Tab-separated table of C-alpha atoms and ligand atoms in Angstrom:
chain	number	residue	atom	x	y	z
Q	13	MET	CA	128.868	144.722	96.839
Q	14	VAL	CA	128.560	141.217	98.265
Q	15	MET	CA	131.256	138.765	97.080
Q	16	LEU	CA	130.472	135.070	97.489
Q	17	ASP	CA	132.555	131.932	97.098
Q	18	ARG	CA	130.765	129.788	94.548
Q	19	SER	CA	131.638	126.587	92.716
Q	20	SER	CA	131.658	126.594	88.926
Q	21	ALA	CA	128.514	124.418	89.014
Q	22	GLU	CA	126.759	127.065	91.102
Q	23	GLU	CA	127.874	129.805	88.704
Q	24	ARG	CA	126.398	127.748	85.840
Q	25	HIS	CA	123.135	127.259	87.729
Q	26	ILE	CA	122.841	130.991	88.289
Q	27	GLU	CA	123.457	131.692	84.629
Q	28	GLU	CA	120.826	129.161	83.558
Q	29	ILE	CA	118.283	130.450	86.088
Q	30	ARG	CA	118.796	134.008	84.837
Q	31	LYS	CA	118.328	132.819	81.252
Q	32	ILE	CA	115.006	131.108	82.058
Q	33	LYS	CA	113.845	134.169	84.004
Q	34	LYS	CA	114.601	136.372	81.018
Q	35	GLU	CA	112.806	134.055	78.592
Q	36	MET	CA	109.713	133.793	80.798
Q	37	GLY	CA	109.562	137.506	81.643
Q	38	ASP	CA	106.341	138.534	83.445
Q	39	LYS	CA	104.921	135.022	83.205
Q	40	LEU	CA	107.171	133.945	86.078
Q	41	VAL	CA	107.540	135.338	89.574
Q	42	ILE	CA	110.040	133.997	92.101
Q	43	LEU	CA	109.152	134.806	95.710
Q	44	ALA	CA	112.006	134.411	98.204
Q	45	HIS	CA	111.756	134.505	101.978
Q	46	HIS	CA	114.357	136.496	103.928
Q	47	TYR	CA	115.768	133.287	105.486
Q	48	GLN	CA	116.771	131.837	102.116
Q	49	ARG	CA	120.413	131.432	101.062
Q	50	ILE	CA	121.855	134.646	99.675
Q	51	ASP	CA	122.048	133.340	96.075
Q	52	ILE	CA	118.344	132.479	96.146
Q	53	VAL	CA	117.508	135.905	97.582
Q	54	ASP	CA	119.507	137.506	94.751
Q	55	LEU	CA	117.470	135.610	92.169
Q	56	GLY	CA	114.077	136.391	93.740
Q	57	ASP	CA	111.752	138.915	92.102
Q	58	PHE	CA	110.367	139.776	95.519
Q	59	ILE	CA	112.020	139.265	98.887
Q	60	GLY	CA	110.042	139.505	102.072
Q	61	ASP	CA	108.681	137.980	105.235
Q	62	SER	CA	105.604	135.771	105.175
Q	63	PHE	CA	103.226	138.756	105.307
Q	64	GLU	CA	104.943	140.673	102.496
Q	65	LEU	CA	105.150	137.567	100.318
Q	66	SER	CA	101.500	136.634	100.879
Q	67	GLU	CA	100.560	140.148	99.704
Q	68	LYS	CA	102.764	139.692	96.632
Q	69	ALA	CA	101.189	136.317	95.902
Q	70	ALA	CA	97.724	137.897	96.136
Q	71	HIS	CA	98.664	140.722	93.752
Q	72	SER	CA	100.942	139.009	91.187
Q	73	ARG	CA	98.055	138.233	88.840
Q	74	GLU	CA	100.026	138.610	85.584
Q	75	ALA	CA	102.374	135.728	86.413
Q	76	LYS	CA	101.149	132.283	85.379
Q	77	ASN	CA	103.894	130.594	87.395
Q	78	ILE	CA	104.802	131.380	90.982
Q	79	VAL	CA	107.903	129.662	92.366
Q	80	PHE	CA	108.017	130.003	96.146
Q	81	CYS	CA	111.437	129.787	97.776
Q	82	GLY	CA	110.426	129.327	101.391
Q	83	VAL	CA	108.808	126.592	103.464
Q	84	HIS	CA	105.714	124.611	102.545
Q	85	PHE	CA	103.048	126.559	104.468
Q	86	MET	CA	104.143	129.739	102.661
Q	87	ALA	CA	103.804	128.159	99.220
Q	88	GLU	CA	100.445	126.743	100.309
Q	89	SER	CA	99.243	130.208	101.342
Q	90	ALA	CA	100.335	131.516	97.934
Q	91	ALA	CA	98.336	128.690	96.305
Q	92	ILE	CA	95.260	129.695	98.341
Q	93	LEU	CA	95.559	133.336	97.288
Q	94	ALA	CA	96.547	132.627	93.661
Q	95	GLY	CA	94.030	132.830	90.831
Q	96	PRO	CA	92.760	129.717	88.976
Q	97	HIS	CA	95.133	130.460	86.060
Q	98	GLN	CA	98.232	130.332	88.307
Q	99	VAL	CA	100.488	127.427	89.302
Q	100	VAL	CA	102.532	127.552	92.517
Q	101	GLN	CA	105.663	125.402	92.908
Q	102	ILE	CA	108.173	124.935	95.705
Q	103	PRO	CA	111.745	123.822	94.824
Q	104	ASP	CA	111.825	121.278	97.677
Q	105	GLU	CA	108.550	119.786	98.842
Q	106	HIS	CA	110.235	118.528	102.015
Q	107	ALA	CA	110.972	122.067	103.190
Q	108	GLY	CA	108.412	122.057	106.006
Q	109	CYS	CA	108.120	123.907	109.299
Q	110	PRO	CA	108.327	121.902	112.552
Q	111	MET	CA	106.281	124.562	114.334
Q	112	ALA	CA	103.470	124.308	111.776
Q	113	ASP	CA	103.457	120.531	112.353
Q	114	MET	CA	102.823	121.035	116.084
Q	115	ALA	CA	99.120	121.722	115.454
Q	116	ASP	CA	96.901	119.582	113.249
Q	117	ILE	CA	93.225	119.875	112.394
Q	118	HIS	CA	92.259	116.831	114.448
Q	119	ASN	CA	93.783	118.216	117.656
Q	120	VAL	CA	92.576	121.762	117.050
Q	121	GLU	CA	88.977	120.623	116.426
Q	122	LYS	CA	89.149	118.442	119.540
Q	123	ALA	CA	90.366	121.435	121.558
Q	124	TRP	CA	87.578	123.616	120.115
Q	125	GLU	CA	84.966	121.047	121.172
Q	126	GLU	CA	86.419	120.891	124.679
Q	127	ILE	CA	86.451	124.690	124.913
Q	128	ALA	CA	82.824	124.726	123.639
Q	129	SER	CA	81.817	122.416	126.488
Q	130	VAL	CA	83.033	125.046	128.984
Q	131	ILE	CA	82.217	128.389	127.318
Q	132	ASP	CA	80.080	129.634	124.442
Q	133	THR	CA	82.395	129.760	121.377
Q	134	ALA	CA	80.736	133.046	120.382
Q	135	ALA	CA	82.952	134.483	123.147
Q	136	ILE	CA	86.194	133.330	121.508
Q	137	THR	CA	87.894	134.080	118.174
Q	138	PRO	CA	90.388	131.610	116.698
Q	139	ILE	CA	93.558	133.147	115.248
Q	140	VAL	CA	96.021	130.985	113.391
Q	141	TYR	CA	99.601	131.982	112.744
Q	142	MET	CA	100.563	131.944	109.072
Q	143	ASN	CA	102.947	129.096	109.996
Q	144	SER	CA	100.245	126.428	109.761
Q	145	ASP	CA	98.602	124.007	107.355
Q	146	ALA	CA	95.819	125.182	105.048
Q	147	ASP	CA	93.118	123.207	106.906
Q	148	LEU	CA	93.837	125.206	110.089
Q	149	LYS	CA	93.449	128.449	108.148
Q	150	ALA	CA	90.172	127.036	106.810
Q	151	PHE	CA	89.089	126.215	110.383
Q	152	CYS	CA	89.560	129.883	111.301
Q	153	GLY	CA	87.753	131.036	108.161
Q	154	ARG	CA	84.738	128.844	109.092
Q	155	ASN	CA	84.712	129.931	112.723
Q	156	GLY	CA	84.866	133.702	112.327
Q	157	GLY	CA	88.624	133.929	112.831
Q	158	LEU	CA	91.617	134.982	110.820
Q	159	VAL	CA	95.270	134.370	109.993
Q	160	CYS	CA	98.076	136.564	111.288
Q	161	THR	CA	101.802	136.875	110.764
Q	162	SER	CA	104.371	138.227	113.193
Q	163	SER	CA	103.964	141.614	111.437
Q	164	ASN	CA	100.279	141.994	112.155
Q	165	ALA	CA	99.632	139.836	115.240
Q	166	PRO	CA	98.821	142.936	117.402
Q	167	ALA	CA	96.294	144.163	114.805
Q	168	ALA	CA	94.796	140.672	114.521
Q	169	PHE	CA	94.402	140.466	118.328
Q	170	ASP	CA	92.755	143.928	118.373
Q	171	TRP	CA	90.399	142.787	115.600
Q	172	ALA	CA	89.493	139.664	117.568
Q	173	PHE	CA	89.040	141.480	120.894
Q	174	GLY	CA	86.730	143.923	119.098
Q	175	ARG	CA	84.446	140.941	118.423
Q	176	SER	CA	84.869	138.623	121.368
Q	177	GLU	CA	86.240	138.432	124.908
Q	178	LYS	CA	88.815	135.715	124.197
Q	179	VAL	CA	91.364	134.581	121.629
Q	180	PHE	CA	92.379	131.009	120.818
Q	181	PHE	CA	95.840	131.273	119.206
Q	182	PHE	CA	97.816	128.504	117.517
Q	183	PRO	CA	100.404	127.114	116.967
Q	184	ASP	CA	103.118	129.475	118.342
Q	185	GLN	CA	102.694	130.128	122.055
Q	186	HIS	CA	105.542	132.675	122.124
Q	187	LEU	CA	104.199	135.007	119.451
Q	188	GLY	CA	100.798	134.780	121.196
Q	189	ARG	CA	102.238	135.475	124.643
Q	190	ASN	CA	104.461	138.337	123.457
Q	191	THR	CA	101.466	139.880	121.696
Q	192	GLY	CA	99.336	139.436	124.820
Q	193	ASN	CA	102.088	141.073	126.911
Q	194	GLU	CA	102.249	143.980	124.483
Q	195	ARG	CA	98.463	144.377	124.743
Q	196	GLY	CA	98.651	144.381	128.573
Q	197	ILE	CA	96.855	141.066	129.150
Q	198	PRO	CA	97.743	139.857	132.674
Q	199	ARG	CA	99.765	136.668	132.972
Q	200	GLU	CA	97.015	134.730	134.766
Q	201	GLU	CA	94.659	135.429	131.839
Q	202	MET	CA	96.907	133.613	129.345
Q	203	ILE	CA	96.862	129.821	129.518
Q	204	VAL	CA	98.750	127.194	127.520
Q	205	TRP	CA	96.844	124.409	125.760
Q	206	ASP	CA	98.725	121.108	125.713
Q	207	PRO	CA	96.981	118.998	123.042
Q	208	GLN	CA	98.196	115.780	124.699
Q	209	LYS	CA	96.108	116.442	127.832
Q	210	PRO	CA	92.315	116.579	128.346
Q	211	PHE	CA	91.176	120.224	128.195
Q	212	GLY	CA	94.747	121.139	127.300
Q	213	GLY	CA	95.731	120.484	130.928
Q	214	ASN	CA	93.477	123.309	132.209
Q	215	SER	CA	90.589	123.409	134.673
Q	216	SER	CA	87.162	124.784	133.665
Q	217	GLU	CA	87.828	127.790	135.891
Q	218	GLU	CA	91.123	128.520	134.121
Q	219	ILE	CA	89.457	128.281	130.707
Q	220	LYS	CA	86.628	130.604	131.836
Q	221	ARG	CA	89.105	133.145	133.240
Q	222	ALA	CA	91.512	133.076	130.261
Q	223	ARG	CA	91.534	135.924	127.729
Q	224	ILE	CA	94.103	134.138	125.548
Q	225	ILE	CA	94.465	130.385	125.040
Q	226	LEU	CA	97.915	129.612	123.624
Q	227	TRP	CA	98.687	126.405	121.756
Q	228	ASP	CA	101.768	124.646	123.075
Q	229	GLY	CA	103.880	125.138	119.914
Q	230	TYR	CA	107.196	126.862	119.314
Q	231	CYS	CA	109.882	127.596	116.721
Q	232	LEU	CA	113.124	125.686	117.301
Q	233	VAL	CA	115.128	128.437	115.612
Q	234	HIS	CA	113.861	131.300	117.781
Q	235	THR	CA	113.487	129.470	121.098
Q	236	HIS	CA	117.166	128.589	120.728
Q	237	PHE	CA	117.995	132.095	122.021
Q	238	THR	CA	118.330	132.420	125.795
Q	239	THR	CA	118.695	135.200	128.339
Q	240	LYS	CA	122.292	134.011	128.783
Q	241	HIS	CA	122.987	134.847	125.120
Q	242	VAL	CA	121.510	138.328	125.627
Q	243	ARG	CA	123.509	138.975	128.824
Q	244	GLU	CA	126.752	137.779	127.259
Q	245	MET	CA	126.308	139.984	124.205
Q	246	ARG	CA	125.407	143.005	126.388
Q	247	LYS	CA	128.633	142.476	128.310
Q	248	GLN	CA	130.721	142.083	125.167
Q	249	PHE	CA	129.057	144.942	123.241
Q	250	PRO	CA	127.649	147.397	125.813
Q	251	GLU	CA	127.011	150.002	123.107
Q	252	ALA	CA	124.896	147.635	120.970
Q	253	LYS	CA	121.151	147.531	120.403
Q	254	ILE	CA	119.551	144.099	120.532
Q	255	VAL	CA	116.589	143.292	118.279
Q	256	VAL	CA	114.782	139.932	118.352
Q	257	HIS	CA	111.859	138.143	116.716
Q	258	PRO	CA	108.556	137.685	118.657
Q	259	GLU	CA	108.822	133.888	118.344
Q	260	CYS	CA	111.528	134.164	121.047
Q	261	HIS	CA	110.845	133.444	124.740
Q	262	GLU	CA	109.246	136.404	126.557
Q	263	GLU	CA	112.296	136.624	128.885
Q	264	VAL	CA	114.565	137.158	125.865
Q	265	VAL	CA	112.176	139.777	124.478
Q	266	ALA	CA	112.093	141.552	127.861
Q	267	LEU	CA	115.895	141.913	127.906
Q	268	SER	CA	116.110	143.168	124.310
Q	269	ASP	CA	115.809	146.720	122.993
Q	270	ALA	CA	113.335	145.943	120.232
Q	271	VAL	CA	111.118	143.124	119.026
Q	272	GLY	CA	109.457	142.670	115.681
Q	273	SER	CA	108.776	140.568	112.625
Q	274	THR	CA	111.438	139.657	110.088
Q	275	GLY	CA	110.426	142.653	107.972
Q	276	TYR	CA	110.705	144.895	111.050
Q	277	ILE	CA	114.192	143.536	111.850
Q	278	VAL	CA	115.384	144.214	108.292
Q	279	LYS	CA	114.138	147.814	108.526
Q	280	TYR	CA	115.572	148.241	112.033
Q	281	VAL	CA	119.049	147.361	110.773
Q	282	GLN	CA	118.735	149.406	107.584
Q	283	GLU	CA	117.623	152.487	109.524
Q	284	ALA	CA	120.239	152.226	112.293
Q	285	ALA	CA	122.838	154.986	112.323
Q	286	PRO	CA	126.115	154.305	110.477
Q	287	GLY	CA	128.736	153.051	112.901
Q	288	SER	CA	126.192	151.463	115.235
Q	289	THR	CA	126.272	147.869	116.502
Q	290	ILE	CA	123.135	145.755	116.244
Q	291	ILE	CA	122.780	142.266	117.723
Q	292	VAL	CA	120.074	140.317	115.923
Q	293	GLY	CA	118.124	137.371	117.347
Q	294	THR	CA	116.743	135.601	114.318
Q	295	GLU	CA	117.655	133.074	111.615
Q	296	ILE	CA	121.371	133.083	110.798
Q	297	ASN	CA	121.131	133.378	107.000
Q	298	LEU	CA	119.239	136.642	107.359
Q	299	VAL	CA	121.664	137.977	109.978
Q	300	LYS	CA	124.667	137.189	107.745
Q	301	ARG	CA	123.013	138.865	104.762
Q	302	LEU	CA	122.144	141.956	106.821
Q	303	ALA	CA	125.784	142.155	107.919
Q	304	ARG	CA	126.959	142.009	104.305
Q	305	GLU	CA	124.379	144.480	103.038
Q	306	ASN	CA	125.091	147.004	105.809
Q	307	PRO	CA	128.889	147.292	105.835
Q	308	ASP	CA	128.696	150.692	107.558
Q	309	LYS	CA	127.266	148.990	110.693
Q	310	LYS	CA	128.340	146.088	112.842
Q	311	VAL	CA	125.573	143.445	112.573
Q	312	ILE	CA	126.131	140.396	114.782
Q	313	GLU	CA	124.048	137.295	115.496
Q	314	LEU	CA	122.724	136.863	119.041
Q	315	HIS	CA	123.706	133.242	118.523
Q	316	ASP	CA	124.005	130.921	115.531
Q	317	SER	CA	120.546	129.498	114.754
Q	318	LEU	CA	119.800	128.005	111.350
Q	319	CYS	CA	116.411	127.061	109.910
Q	320	THR	CA	117.418	123.786	108.267
Q	321	ASN	CA	114.134	123.653	106.363
Q	322	MET	CA	114.599	127.035	104.700
Q	323	PHE	CA	118.141	125.901	103.912
Q	324	LYS	CA	116.870	122.891	101.923
Q	325	ILE	CA	116.255	125.115	98.920
Q	326	ASP	CA	119.360	125.644	96.811
Q	327	LEU	CA	120.334	126.715	93.307
Q	328	LYS	CA	120.186	123.195	91.879
Q	329	LYS	CA	116.622	122.643	93.097
Q	330	LEU	CA	115.502	126.074	91.939
Q	331	LEU	CA	116.936	125.439	88.485
Q	332	TRP	CA	115.290	121.999	88.319
Q	333	THR	CA	111.936	123.588	89.231
Q	334	LEU	CA	112.315	126.217	86.521
Q	335	GLU	CA	113.322	123.611	83.944
Q	336	ASN	CA	110.122	121.758	84.852
Q	337	ILE	CA	107.937	124.780	85.172
Q	338	GLY	CA	104.302	124.070	85.967
Q	339	THR	CA	104.861	120.337	86.469
Q	340	VAL	CA	107.046	119.403	89.474
Q	341	ASN	CA	106.376	120.050	93.165
Q	342	VAL	CA	103.132	121.825	92.362
Q	343	VAL	CA	101.433	122.987	95.571
Q	344	THR	CA	97.679	122.461	95.527
Q	345	VAL	CA	94.888	122.971	98.034
Q	346	SER	CA	91.412	121.441	97.676
Q	347	ASP	CA	88.627	123.850	96.680
Q	348	THR	CA	86.674	123.415	99.936
Q	349	ILE	CA	89.693	124.162	102.117
Q	350	LYS	CA	90.756	126.955	99.802
Q	351	GLU	CA	87.420	128.754	100.095
Q	352	ASP	CA	87.410	128.854	103.919
Q	353	ALA	CA	91.174	129.449	104.207
Q	354	ARG	CA	90.919	132.366	101.788
Q	355	LYS	CA	88.307	134.009	104.061
Q	356	ALA	CA	90.767	133.881	106.981
Q	357	LEU	CA	93.658	135.158	104.848
Q	358	LYS	CA	91.563	137.955	103.344
Q	359	ARG	CA	90.552	139.109	106.833
Q	360	MET	CA	94.259	139.359	107.601
Q	361	LEU	CA	95.046	141.247	104.398
Q	362	ASP	CA	92.250	143.722	105.256
Q	363	LEU	CA	93.799	144.555	108.673
Q	364	PRO	CA	95.448	147.972	109.047
Q	365	ARG	CA	98.951	147.727	107.521
Q	366	PRO	CA	101.763	146.973	109.977
U	421	SF4	FE1	109.354	127.270	110.975
U	421	SF4	FE2	110.974	128.528	112.724
U	421	SF4	FE3	111.934	127.737	110.327
U	421	SF4	FE4	110.203	129.802	110.499
U	421	SF4	S1	112.279	129.728	111.326
U	421	SF4	S2	110.126	128.099	109.039
U	421	SF4	S3	108.863	129.100	112.208
U	421	SF4	S4	111.146	126.426	111.980
């Protein structure tokens, strides 16, 4: 049983949120990402990582209102997958993702044109990480590509390599590189595309030789972890297992015992033997919750790393959204973008399950 220190205002908010949930019944679904504050997670109807929540959004047809407690690109993906009778809202419209902002449609289309001047684009499949704006998902839908999450990146890469020689992956270079490493792609066949430089800073020869072109984007939360953190924790807890997220640097992944998506990390901790010590390299709110929910194990953060955008959503904002159901912070996507983006998301949902 998790005991939390709450103010009386927070207790009141929880009570009121529960009341609205009860009144709305099946008409309302609250989706909460694993990195949300513990109170928000407790109030969610479904908790998951971006893959699990996108599946829920695609299948929650009975709910007229979907309230997405996560960052903007997640709510946008829910809006793409939702039916015409559904309204998606986010409690704080400023909860964005800095990594998603590192790639925009203008720069990605420019890069695609430059790549097309060197190789035939039939030889390359674009894959966009879920952490991206809807127009980038639409770009992939239009160009024979797909979306992936950290849960299904290996399956998405296999799908792409079954159709073409090369992959163009954006915006997270680390997830792309770690997936390439896992698939045995040699280092010299993975290049980084810097959108500020002509041809991403690569020569024609490098582009021709590359199997994977990685956008120069990264997650501030996961690249915060260093090999020094891993070494220090190994020294302090020699018996521990270390599990990290694939948005971490490849050197950090190489020194860890396991790597996987948020959903994988949750399962890894839950399935660890009682009495074991697990060091977790991901967002701090999730690590703290895992520690509380698994009191028979020692769960410790690799280092303190908070996603300040996920943290923007709190009880007050969730209550305000529910009191203004269907009207405030509604997340919409234009029909043209929706159609192409849905193609790319559907291709992902049709991949073999992670
Ligand atoms: Fe974006 Fe990183 Fe926060 Fe996820 S943890 S929402 S990738 S900044």
